[in-house]
JSON list of C-alpha atoms in Angstrom, two decimals:
[
{"chain": "L", "resi": 986, "resn": "MET", "atom": "CA", "xyz": [37.54, -182.42, 26.12]},
{"chain": "L", "resi": 987, "resn": "SER", "atom": "CA", "xyz": [38.86, -179.06, 25.98]},
{"chain": "L", "resi": 988, "resn": "ALA", "atom": "CA", "xyz": [39.92, -176.66, 23.17]},
{"chain": "L", "resi": 989, "resn": "SER", "atom": "CA", "xyz": [43.59, -177.32, 23.54]},
{"chain": "L", "resi": 990, "resn": "ASP", "atom": "CA", "xyz": [42.92, -181.06, 23.21]},
{"chain": "L", "resi": 991, "resn": "ASP", "atom": "CA", "xyz": [41.49, -181.00, 20.10]},
{"chain": "L", "resi": 992, "resn": "PRO", "atom": "CA", "xyz": [43.59, -182.71, 17.34]},
{"chain": "L", "resi": 993, "resn": "ARG", "atom": "CA", "xyz": [45.84, -180.24, 15.11]},
{"chain": "L", "resi": 994, "resn": "ARG", "atom": "CA", "xyz": [46.57, -181.84, 11.79]},
{"chain": "L", "resi": 995, "resn": "VAL", "atom": "CA", "xyz": [51.00, -181.28, 11.59]},
{"chain": "L", "resi": 996, "resn": "HIS", "atom": "CA", "xyz": [53.05, -181.92, 8.07]},
{"chain": "L", "resi": 997, "resn": "PHE", "atom": "CA", "xyz": [56.73, -182.55, 8.51]},
{"chain": "L", "resi": 998, "resn": "GLN", "atom": "CA", "xyz": [59.25, -184.79, 6.81]},
{"chain": "L", "resi": 999, "resn": "SER", "atom": "CA", "xyz": [61.61, -187.49, 8.64]},
{"chain": "L", "resi": 1000, "resn": "PRO", "atom": "CA", "xyz": [64.12, -189.85, 7.28]},
{"chain": "L", "resi": 1001, "resn": "GLU", "atom": "CA", "xyz": [62.14, -192.80, 5.44]},
{"chain": "L", "resi": 1002, "resn": "TYR", "atom": "CA", "xyz": [64.07, -195.45, 7.90]},
{"chain": "L", "resi": 1003, "resn": "LEU", "atom": "CA", "xyz": [62.68, -193.60, 10.67]},
{"chain": "L", "resi": 1004, "resn": "VAL", "atom": "CA", "xyz": [58.74, -194.17, 9.42]},
{"chain": "L", "resi": 1005, "resn": "GLU", "atom": "CA", "xyz": [59.47, -197.44, 8.46]},
{"chain": "L", "resi": 1006, "resn": "ARG", "atom": "CA", "xyz": [60.84, -198.39, 11.62]},
{"chain": "L", "resi": 1007, "resn": "LEU", "atom": "CA", "xyz": [57.93, -196.52, 12.96]},
{"chain": "L", "resi": 1008, "resn": "ASP", "atom": "CA", "xyz": [55.06, -198.66, 11.29]},
{"chain": "L", "resi": 1009, "resn": "ALA", "atom": "CA", "xyz": [57.03, -201.87, 12.24]},
{"chain": "L", "resi": 1010, "resn": "ILE", "atom": "CA", "xyz": [56.68, -200.92, 15.91]},
{"chain": "L", "resi": 1011, "resn": "ALA", "atom": "CA", "xyz": [53.02, -199.52, 15.63]},
{"chain": "L", "resi": 1012, "resn": "SER", "atom": "CA", "xyz": [51.93, -202.88, 13.28]},
{"chain": "L", "resi": 1013, "resn": "LEU", "atom": "CA", "xyz": [53.96, -204.94, 16.45]},
{"chain": "L", "resi": 1014, "resn": "PHE", "atom": "CA", "xyz": [51.36, -203.24, 19.48]},
{"chain": "L", "resi": 1015, "resn": "ASP", "atom": "CA", "xyz": [48.71, -203.09, 16.91]},
{"chain": "L", "resi": 1016, "resn": "LYS", "atom": "CA", "xyz": [48.35, -199.04, 16.91]},
{"chain": "L", "resi": 1017, "resn": "ASP", "atom": "CA", "xyz": [48.53, -196.13, 14.51]},
{"chain": "L", "resi": 1018, "resn": "ARG", "atom": "CA", "xyz": [51.31, -194.18, 13.51]},
{"chain": "L", "resi": 1019, "resn": "THR", "atom": "CA", "xyz": [49.88, -191.41, 15.05]},
{"chain": "L", "resi": 1020, "resn": "ASP", "atom": "CA", "xyz": [49.58, -192.38, 18.43]},
{"chain": "L", "resi": 1021, "resn": "LEU", "atom": "CA", "xyz": [52.89, -193.82, 18.77]},
{"chain": "L", "resi": 1022, "resn": "LEU", "atom": "CA", "xyz": [54.05, -190.28, 17.62]},
{"chain": "L", "resi": 1023, "resn": "VAL", "atom": "CA", "xyz": [52.04, -188.48, 20.21]},
{"chain": "L", "resi": 1024, "resn": "GLU", "atom": "CA", "xyz": [53.02, -190.89, 22.68]},
{"chain": "L", "resi": 1025, "resn": "ALA", "atom": "CA", "xyz": [56.68, -190.05, 21.80]},
{"chain": "L", "resi": 1026, "resn": "ILE", "atom": "CA", "xyz": [55.75, -186.71, 21.59]},
{"chain": "L", "resi": 1027, "resn": "ARG", "atom": "CA", "xyz": [54.71, -186.29, 25.42]},
{"chain": "L", "resi": 1028, "resn": "GLU", "atom": "CA", "xyz": [57.16, -188.29, 26.87]},
{"chain": "L", "resi": 1029, "resn": "TYR", "atom": "CA", "xyz": [59.79, -186.26, 25.17]},
{"chain": "L", "resi": 1030, "resn": "ILE", "atom": "CA", "xyz": [57.99, -182.55, 26.45]},
{"chain": "L", "resi": 1031, "resn": "GLU", "atom": "CA", "xyz": [57.38, -184.27, 29.98]},
{"chain": "L", "resi": 1032, "resn": "ASP", "atom": "CA", "xyz": [61.32, -185.16, 30.27]},
{"chain": "L", "resi": 1033, "resn": "THR", "atom": "CA", "xyz": [62.46, -182.21, 29.04]},
{"chain": "L", "resi": 1034, "resn": "ALA", "atom": "CA", "xyz": [60.48, -180.19, 31.14]},
{"chain": "L", "resi": 1035, "resn": "GLU", "atom": "CA", "xyz": [61.32, -182.12, 34.34]},
{"chain": "L", "resi": 1036, "resn": "SER", "atom": "CA", "xyz": [65.08, -181.57, 33.12]},
{"chain": "L", "resi": 1037, "resn": "GLU", "atom": "CA", "xyz": [67.34, -179.10, 35.86]},
{"chain": "L", "resi": 1038, "resn": "THR", "atom": "CA", "xyz": [68.75, -177.49, 32.69]},
{"chain": "L", "resi": 1039, "resn": "PHE", "atom": "CA", "xyz": [65.75, -176.85, 30.58]},
{"chain": "L", "resi": 1040, "resn": "GLN", "atom": "CA", "xyz": [64.15, -175.21, 34.07]},
{"chain": "L", "resi": 1041, "resn": "GLU", "atom": "CA", "xyz": [67.09, -173.20, 34.27]},
{"chain": "L", "resi": 1042, "resn": "LEU", "atom": "CA", "xyz": [67.12, -171.97, 30.72]},
{"chain": "L", "resi": 1043, "resn": "VAL", "atom": "CA", "xyz": [63.26, -171.11, 30.80]},
{"chain": "L", "resi": 1044, "resn": "ALA", "atom": "CA", "xyz": [64.07, -169.09, 34.13]},
{"chain": "L", "resi": 1045, "resn": "THR", "atom": "CA", "xyz": [67.08, -167.21, 32.62]},
{"chain": "L", "resi": 1046, "resn": "LYS", "atom": "CA", "xyz": [64.77, -166.27, 29.39]},
{"chain": "L", "resi": 1047, "resn": "TYR", "atom": "CA", "xyz": [62.52, -165.58, 32.10]},
{"chain": "L", "resi": 1048, "resn": "TYR", "atom": "CA", "xyz": [63.95, -163.15, 34.27]},
{"chain": "L", "resi": 1049, "resn": "ASP", "atom": "CA", "xyz": [65.50, -161.54, 31.49]},
{"chain": "L", "resi": 1050, "resn": "ASP", "atom": "CA", "xyz": [61.70, -160.88, 30.07]},
{"chain": "L", "resi": 1051, "resn": "GLN", "atom": "CA", "xyz": [62.62, -163.34, 27.04]},
{"chain": "L", "resi": 1052, "resn": "LEU", "atom": "CA", "xyz": [59.56, -165.43, 27.87]},
{"chain": "L", "resi": 1053, "resn": "GLU", "atom": "CA", "xyz": [56.09, -164.51, 29.15]},
{"chain": "L", "resi": 1054, "resn": "PHE", "atom": "CA", "xyz": [54.08, -165.75, 32.06]},
{"chain": "L", "resi": 1055, "resn": "GLU", "atom": "CA", "xyz": [51.80, -168.04, 30.24]},
{"chain": "L", "resi": 1056, "resn": "THR", "atom": "CA", "xyz": [54.45, -169.88, 27.84]},
{"chain": "L", "resi": 1057, "resn": "VAL", "atom": "CA", "xyz": [56.41, -170.21, 31.40]},
{"chain": "L", "resi": 1058, "resn": "LYS", "atom": "CA", "xyz": [53.56, -171.82, 32.56]},
{"chain": "L", "resi": 1059, "resn": "GLN", "atom": "CA", "xyz": [53.14, -174.36, 29.52]},
{"chain": "L", "resi": 1060, "resn": "LEU", "atom": "CA", "xyz": [56.68, -175.21, 29.63]},
{"chain": "L", "resi": 1061, "resn": "VAL", "atom": "CA", "xyz": [57.67, -176.04, 33.30]},
{"chain": "L", "resi": 1062, "resn": "GLY", "atom": "CA", "xyz": [53.84, -176.13, 34.67]},
{"chain": "L", "resi": 1063, "resn": "ALA", "atom": "CA", "xyz": [51.70, -174.02, 36.67]},
{"chain": "L", "resi": 1064, "resn": "GLU", "atom": "CA", "xyz": [53.37, -174.52, 39.97]},
{"chain": "L", "resi": 1065, "resn": "THR", "atom": "CA", "xyz": [56.98, -174.14, 38.83]},
{"chain": "L", "resi": 1066, "resn": "ALA", "atom": "CA", "xyz": [55.57, -171.06, 36.92]},
{"chain": "L", "resi": 1067, "resn": "GLN", "atom": "CA", "xyz": [54.68, -169.24, 40.15]},
{"chain": "L", "resi": 1068, "resn": "ARG", "atom": "CA", "xyz": [57.32, -169.94, 42.15]},
{"chain": "L", "resi": 1069, "resn": "LEU", "atom": "CA", "xyz": [59.34, -168.53, 38.85]},
{"chain": "L", "resi": 1070, "resn": "ARG", "atom": "CA", "xyz": [57.10, -165.39, 39.59]},
{"chain": "L", "resi": 1071, "resn": "LEU", "atom": "CA", "xyz": [57.62, -164.62, 43.20]},
{"chain": "L", "resi": 1072, "resn": "LEU", "atom": "CA", "xyz": [61.01, -164.95, 42.61]},
{"chain": "L", "resi": 1073, "resn": "LYS", "atom": "CA", "xyz": [61.26, -162.50, 39.42]},
{"chain": "L", "resi": 1074, "resn": "ALA", "atom": "CA", "xyz": [58.92, -159.87, 41.50]},
{"chain": "L", "resi": 1075, "resn": "ASP", "atom": "CA", "xyz": [61.28, -160.22, 44.75]},
{"chain": "L", "resi": 1076, "resn": "LEU", "atom": "CA", "xyz": [64.55, -159.95, 42.21]},
{"chain": "L", "resi": 1077, "resn": "GLU", "atom": "CA", "xyz": [62.62, -156.49, 40.77]},
{"chain": "L", "resi": 1078, "resn": "GLY", "atom": "CA", "xyz": [61.75, -155.08, 44.45]},
{"chain": "L", "resi": 1079, "resn": "GLU", "atom": "CA", "xyz": [64.06, -152.75, 45.86]},
{"chain": "L", "resi": 1080, "resn": "PRO", "atom": "CA", "xyz": [66.89, -154.15, 47.87]},
{"chain": "L", "resi": 1081, "resn": "PHE", "atom": "CA", "xyz": [65.81, -153.25, 51.92]},
{"chain": "L", "resi": 1082, "resn": "ASP", "atom": "CA", "xyz": [67.45, -150.14, 53.16]},
{"chain": "L", "resi": 1083, "resn": "LEU", "atom": "CA", "xyz": [69.31, -151.76, 56.48]},
{"chain": "L", "resi": 1084, "resn": "ALA", "atom": "CA", "xyz": [72.09, -149.85, 58.51]},
{"chain": "L", "resi": 1085, "resn": "ALA", "atom": "CA", "xyz": [75.01, -151.77, 58.70]},
{"chain": "L", "resi": 1086, "resn": "PRO", "atom": "CA", "xyz": [75.66, -153.95, 61.60]},
{"chain": "L", "resi": 1087, "resn": "ASP", "atom": "CA", "xyz": [77.25, -152.22, 64.74]},
{"chain": "L", "resi": 1088, "resn": "ALA", "atom": "CA", "xyz": [80.66, -153.18, 66.46]},
{"chain": "L", "resi": 1089, "resn": "THR", "atom": "CA", "xyz": [79.16, -155.42, 68.79]},
{"chain": "L", "resi": 1090, "resn": "ASP", "atom": "CA", "xyz": [81.78, -158.45, 69.57]},
{"chain": "L", "resi": 1091, "resn": "ILE", "atom": "CA", "xyz": [79.99, -161.61, 68.71]},
{"chain": "L", "resi": 1092, "resn": "TYR", "atom": "CA", "xyz": [82.14, -163.89, 70.06]},
{"chain": "L", "resi": 1093, "resn": "ASP", "atom": "CA", "xyz": [82.50, -162.38, 73.43]},
{"chain": "L", "resi": 1094, "resn": "GLY", "atom": "CA", "xyz": [86.24, -161.88, 73.04]},
{"chain": "L", "resi": 1095, "resn": "ASN", "atom": "CA", "xyz": [87.03, -165.98, 72.43]},
{"chain": "L", "resi": 1096, "resn": "ALA", "atom": "CA", "xyz": [87.68, -165.07, 68.76]},
{"chain": "L", "resi": 1097, "resn": "LYS", "atom": "CA", "xyz": [91.54, -167.11, 67.93]},
{"chain": "L", "resi": 1098, "resn": "ALA", "atom": "CA", "xyz": [93.65, -165.78, 65.51]},
{"chain": "L", "resi": 1099, "resn": "VAL", "atom": "CA", "xyz": [94.24, -167.69, 62.61]},
{"chain": "L", "resi": 1100, "resn": "ASP", "atom": "CA", "xyz": [98.06, -168.16, 61.45]},
{"chain": "L", "resi": 1101, "resn": "SER", "atom": "CA", "xyz": [97.25, -167.86, 57.61]},
{"chain": "L", "resi": 1102, "resn": "GLU", "atom": "CA", "xyz": [101.39, -169.30, 57.04]},
{"chain": "L", "resi": 1103, "resn": "ARG", "atom": "CA", "xyz": [100.42, -172.72, 58.84]},
{"chain": "L", "resi": 1104, "resn": "THR", "atom": "CA", "xyz": [99.28, -175.53, 56.57]},
{"chain": "L", "resi": 1105, "resn": "PRO", "atom": "CA", "xyz": [97.26, -178.51, 56.98]},
{"chain": "L", "resi": 1106, "resn": "ASN", "atom": "CA", "xyz": [100.12, -180.46, 57.30]},
{"chain": "L", "resi": 1107, "resn": "ASP", "atom": "CA", "xyz": [102.08, -178.11, 60.41]},
{"chain": "L", "resi": 1108, "resn": "VAL", "atom": "CA", "xyz": [101.96, -180.08, 63.50]},
{"chain": "L", "resi": 1109, "resn": "ASP", "atom": "CA", "xyz": [100.34, -177.91, 66.52]},
{"chain": "L", "resi": 1110, "resn": "GLU", "atom": "CA", "xyz": [102.94, -177.73, 69.05]},
{"chain": "L", "resi": 1111, "resn": "ARG", "atom": "CA", "xyz": [100.53, -176.18, 71.91]}
]
């Protein structure tokens, strides 16, 4: 068991009806209230971490320097966090100094003009 797996006492208040329902469920499954709470929290965190909206929020805050890398790793996992780190480094890098393309005719003279006045309902009479 690692230090991060050591139990930590947490105190919070909940509406009484939720505690009563939780106790009834715990009794039904012959489990402890704490075990059910820990399981529910774990599932919520896993579901949230997999959410595209959540991952986009984490990425945005990380790119804006509102989250540290270690926090990102805790929120979305090591693999996703590393991907975000690489993308951030790429975004922060200097853009490539590329020359504008030359005037090469990429269509080899076979380009066709588009009649912008035509609509999709017009019949082609060619």
